[in-house]
PDB file of C-alpha atoms in Angstrom:
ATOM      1  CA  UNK A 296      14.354  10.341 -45.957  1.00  0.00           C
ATOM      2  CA  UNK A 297      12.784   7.227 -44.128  1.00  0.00           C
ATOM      3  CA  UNK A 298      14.555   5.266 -41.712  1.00  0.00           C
ATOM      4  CA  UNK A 299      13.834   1.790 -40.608  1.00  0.00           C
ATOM      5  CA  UNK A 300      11.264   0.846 -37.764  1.00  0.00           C
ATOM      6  CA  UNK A 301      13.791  -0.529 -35.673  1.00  0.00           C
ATOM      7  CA  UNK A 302      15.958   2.390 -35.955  1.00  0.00           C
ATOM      8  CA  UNK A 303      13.167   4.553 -35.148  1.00  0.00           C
ATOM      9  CA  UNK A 304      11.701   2.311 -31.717  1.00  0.00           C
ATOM     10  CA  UNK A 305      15.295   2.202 -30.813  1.00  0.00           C
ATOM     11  CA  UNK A 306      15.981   6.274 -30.856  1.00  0.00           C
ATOM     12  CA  UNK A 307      13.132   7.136 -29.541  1.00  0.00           C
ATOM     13  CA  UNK A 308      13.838   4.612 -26.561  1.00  0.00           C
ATOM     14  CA  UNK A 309      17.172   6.610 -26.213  1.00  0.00           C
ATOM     15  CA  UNK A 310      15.371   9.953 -26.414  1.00  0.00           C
ATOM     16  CA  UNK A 311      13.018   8.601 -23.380  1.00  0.00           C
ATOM     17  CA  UNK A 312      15.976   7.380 -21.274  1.00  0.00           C
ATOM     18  CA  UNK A 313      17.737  10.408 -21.577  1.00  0.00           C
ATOM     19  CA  UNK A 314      14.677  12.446 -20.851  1.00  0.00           C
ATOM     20  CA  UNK A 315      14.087  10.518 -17.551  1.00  0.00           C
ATOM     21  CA  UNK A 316      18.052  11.254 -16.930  1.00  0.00           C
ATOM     22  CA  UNK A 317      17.665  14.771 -17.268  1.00  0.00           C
ATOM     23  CA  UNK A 318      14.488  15.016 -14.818  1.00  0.00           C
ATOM     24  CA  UNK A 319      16.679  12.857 -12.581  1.00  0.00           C
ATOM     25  CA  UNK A 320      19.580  15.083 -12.437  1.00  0.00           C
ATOM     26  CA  UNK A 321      17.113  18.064 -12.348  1.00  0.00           C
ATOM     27  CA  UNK A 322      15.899  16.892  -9.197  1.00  0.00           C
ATOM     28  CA  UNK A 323      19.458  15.816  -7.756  1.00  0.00           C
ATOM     29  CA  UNK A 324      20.320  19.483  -8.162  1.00  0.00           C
ATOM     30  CA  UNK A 325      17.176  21.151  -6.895  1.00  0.00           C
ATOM     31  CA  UNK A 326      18.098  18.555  -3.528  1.00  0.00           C
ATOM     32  CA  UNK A 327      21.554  19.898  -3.938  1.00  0.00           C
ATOM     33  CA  UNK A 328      20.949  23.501  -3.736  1.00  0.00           C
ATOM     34  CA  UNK A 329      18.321  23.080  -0.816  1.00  0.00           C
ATOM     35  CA  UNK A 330      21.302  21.729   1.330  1.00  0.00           C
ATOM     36  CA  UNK A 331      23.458  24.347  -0.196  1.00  0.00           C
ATOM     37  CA  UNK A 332      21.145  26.970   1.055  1.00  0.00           C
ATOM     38  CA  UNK A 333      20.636  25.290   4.559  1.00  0.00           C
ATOM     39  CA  UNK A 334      24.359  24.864   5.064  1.00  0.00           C
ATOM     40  CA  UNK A 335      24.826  28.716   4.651  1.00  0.00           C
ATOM     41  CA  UNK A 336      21.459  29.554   6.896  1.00  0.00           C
ATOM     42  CA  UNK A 337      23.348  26.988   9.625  1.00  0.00           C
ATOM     43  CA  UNK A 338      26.364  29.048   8.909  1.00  0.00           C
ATOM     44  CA  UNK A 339      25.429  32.452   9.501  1.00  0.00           C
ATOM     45  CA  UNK A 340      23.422  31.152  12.767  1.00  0.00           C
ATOM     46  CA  UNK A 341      26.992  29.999  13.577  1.00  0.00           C
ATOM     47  CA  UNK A 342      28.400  32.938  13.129  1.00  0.00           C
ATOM     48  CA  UNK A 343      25.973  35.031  14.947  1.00  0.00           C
ATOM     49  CA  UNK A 344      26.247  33.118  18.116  1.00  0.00           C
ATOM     50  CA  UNK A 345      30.484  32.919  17.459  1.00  0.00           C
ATOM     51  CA  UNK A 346      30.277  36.591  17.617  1.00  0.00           C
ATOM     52  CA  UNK A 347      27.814  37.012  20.567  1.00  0.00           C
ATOM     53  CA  UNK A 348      30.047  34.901  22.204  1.00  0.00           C
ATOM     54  CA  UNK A 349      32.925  36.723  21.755  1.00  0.00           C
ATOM     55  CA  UNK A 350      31.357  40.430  23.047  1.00  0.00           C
ATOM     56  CA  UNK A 351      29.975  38.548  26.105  1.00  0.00           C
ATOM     57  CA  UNK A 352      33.733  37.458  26.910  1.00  0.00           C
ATOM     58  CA  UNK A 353      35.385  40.438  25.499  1.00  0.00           C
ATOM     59  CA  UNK A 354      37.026  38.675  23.130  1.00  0.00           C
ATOM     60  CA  UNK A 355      38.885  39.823  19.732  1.00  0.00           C
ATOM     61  CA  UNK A 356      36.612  39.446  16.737  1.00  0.00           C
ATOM     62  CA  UNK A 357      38.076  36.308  14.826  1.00  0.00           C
ATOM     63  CA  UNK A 358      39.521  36.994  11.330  1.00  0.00           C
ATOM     64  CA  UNK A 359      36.935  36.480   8.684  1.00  0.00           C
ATOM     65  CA  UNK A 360      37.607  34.431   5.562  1.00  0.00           C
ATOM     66  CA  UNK A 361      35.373  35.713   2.463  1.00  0.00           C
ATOM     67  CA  UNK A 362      33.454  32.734   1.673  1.00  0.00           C
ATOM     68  CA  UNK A 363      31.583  32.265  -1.421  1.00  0.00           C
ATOM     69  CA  UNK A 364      28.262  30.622  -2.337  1.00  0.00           C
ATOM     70  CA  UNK A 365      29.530  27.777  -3.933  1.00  0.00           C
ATOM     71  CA  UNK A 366      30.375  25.176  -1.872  1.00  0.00           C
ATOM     72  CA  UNK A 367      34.282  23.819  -2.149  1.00  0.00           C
ATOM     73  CA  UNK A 368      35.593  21.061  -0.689  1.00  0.00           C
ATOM     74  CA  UNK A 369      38.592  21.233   1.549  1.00  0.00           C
ATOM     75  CA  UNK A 370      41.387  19.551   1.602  1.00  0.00           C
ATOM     76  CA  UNK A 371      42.309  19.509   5.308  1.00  0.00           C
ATOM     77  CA  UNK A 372      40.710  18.218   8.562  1.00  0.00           C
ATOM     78  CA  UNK A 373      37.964  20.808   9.916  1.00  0.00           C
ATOM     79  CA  UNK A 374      40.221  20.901  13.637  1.00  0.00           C
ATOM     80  CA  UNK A 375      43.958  21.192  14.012  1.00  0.00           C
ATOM     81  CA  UNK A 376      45.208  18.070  14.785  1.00  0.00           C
ATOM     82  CA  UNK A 377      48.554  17.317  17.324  1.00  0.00           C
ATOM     83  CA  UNK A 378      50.914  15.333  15.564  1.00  0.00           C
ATOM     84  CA  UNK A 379      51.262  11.980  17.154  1.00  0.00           C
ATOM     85  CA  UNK A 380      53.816  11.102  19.723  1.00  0.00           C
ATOM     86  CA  UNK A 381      55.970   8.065  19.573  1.00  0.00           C
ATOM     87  CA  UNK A 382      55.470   5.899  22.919  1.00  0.00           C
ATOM     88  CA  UNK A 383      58.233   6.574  25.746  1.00  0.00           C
ATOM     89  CA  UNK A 384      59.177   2.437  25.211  1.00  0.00           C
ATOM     90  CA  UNK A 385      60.129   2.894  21.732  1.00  0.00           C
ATOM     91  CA  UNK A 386      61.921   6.060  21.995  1.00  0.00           C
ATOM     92  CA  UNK A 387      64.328   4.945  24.619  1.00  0.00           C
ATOM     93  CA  UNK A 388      66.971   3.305  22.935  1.00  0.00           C
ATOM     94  CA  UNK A 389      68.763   1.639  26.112  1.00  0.00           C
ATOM     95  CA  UNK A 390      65.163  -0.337  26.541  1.00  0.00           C
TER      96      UNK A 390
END
């Protein structure tokens, strides 16, 4: 079966693009897993230290959460935050 010329340039100009797309997103996740696998190295050397620190003080080891290798995003701030007080002015009601 024979297809037009111009049907033909303009597949194979889809088959390039996508082929540069996929060696772009090939390389996105080769970047992806290199910071993937430095966060965790960072980790551990966190850890480490967390729990030198804590037999040089005599301190209780900290509960462990398992953590897995793929990397999750969370949903809540990193610290415990105080919730914010009204000021004294605008509390008072005989102001």
């Amino acid at each position: 079966m024979a297809i037009p010329i111009s049907e033909y340039r303009e597949l194979y100009r889809s088959l390039e693009t996508l082929t540069a797309s996929q060696s772009s997103h090939g390389q996105e996740m080769a970047a992806i897993r290199a910071c993937q696998e430095q966060m965790l190295a960072t980790q551990a050397q966190h850890t480490a230290i967390l729990r030198q620190l804590q037999l040089h003080f005599d301190l209780p080891p900290a509960v462990e959460h398992s953590t897995s290798t793929t990397a999750v995003p969370h949903s809540h701030p990193a610290e415990p935050q105080a919730p914010s007080e009204a000021p004294a002015e605008e509390a008072d009601p005989s102001a």
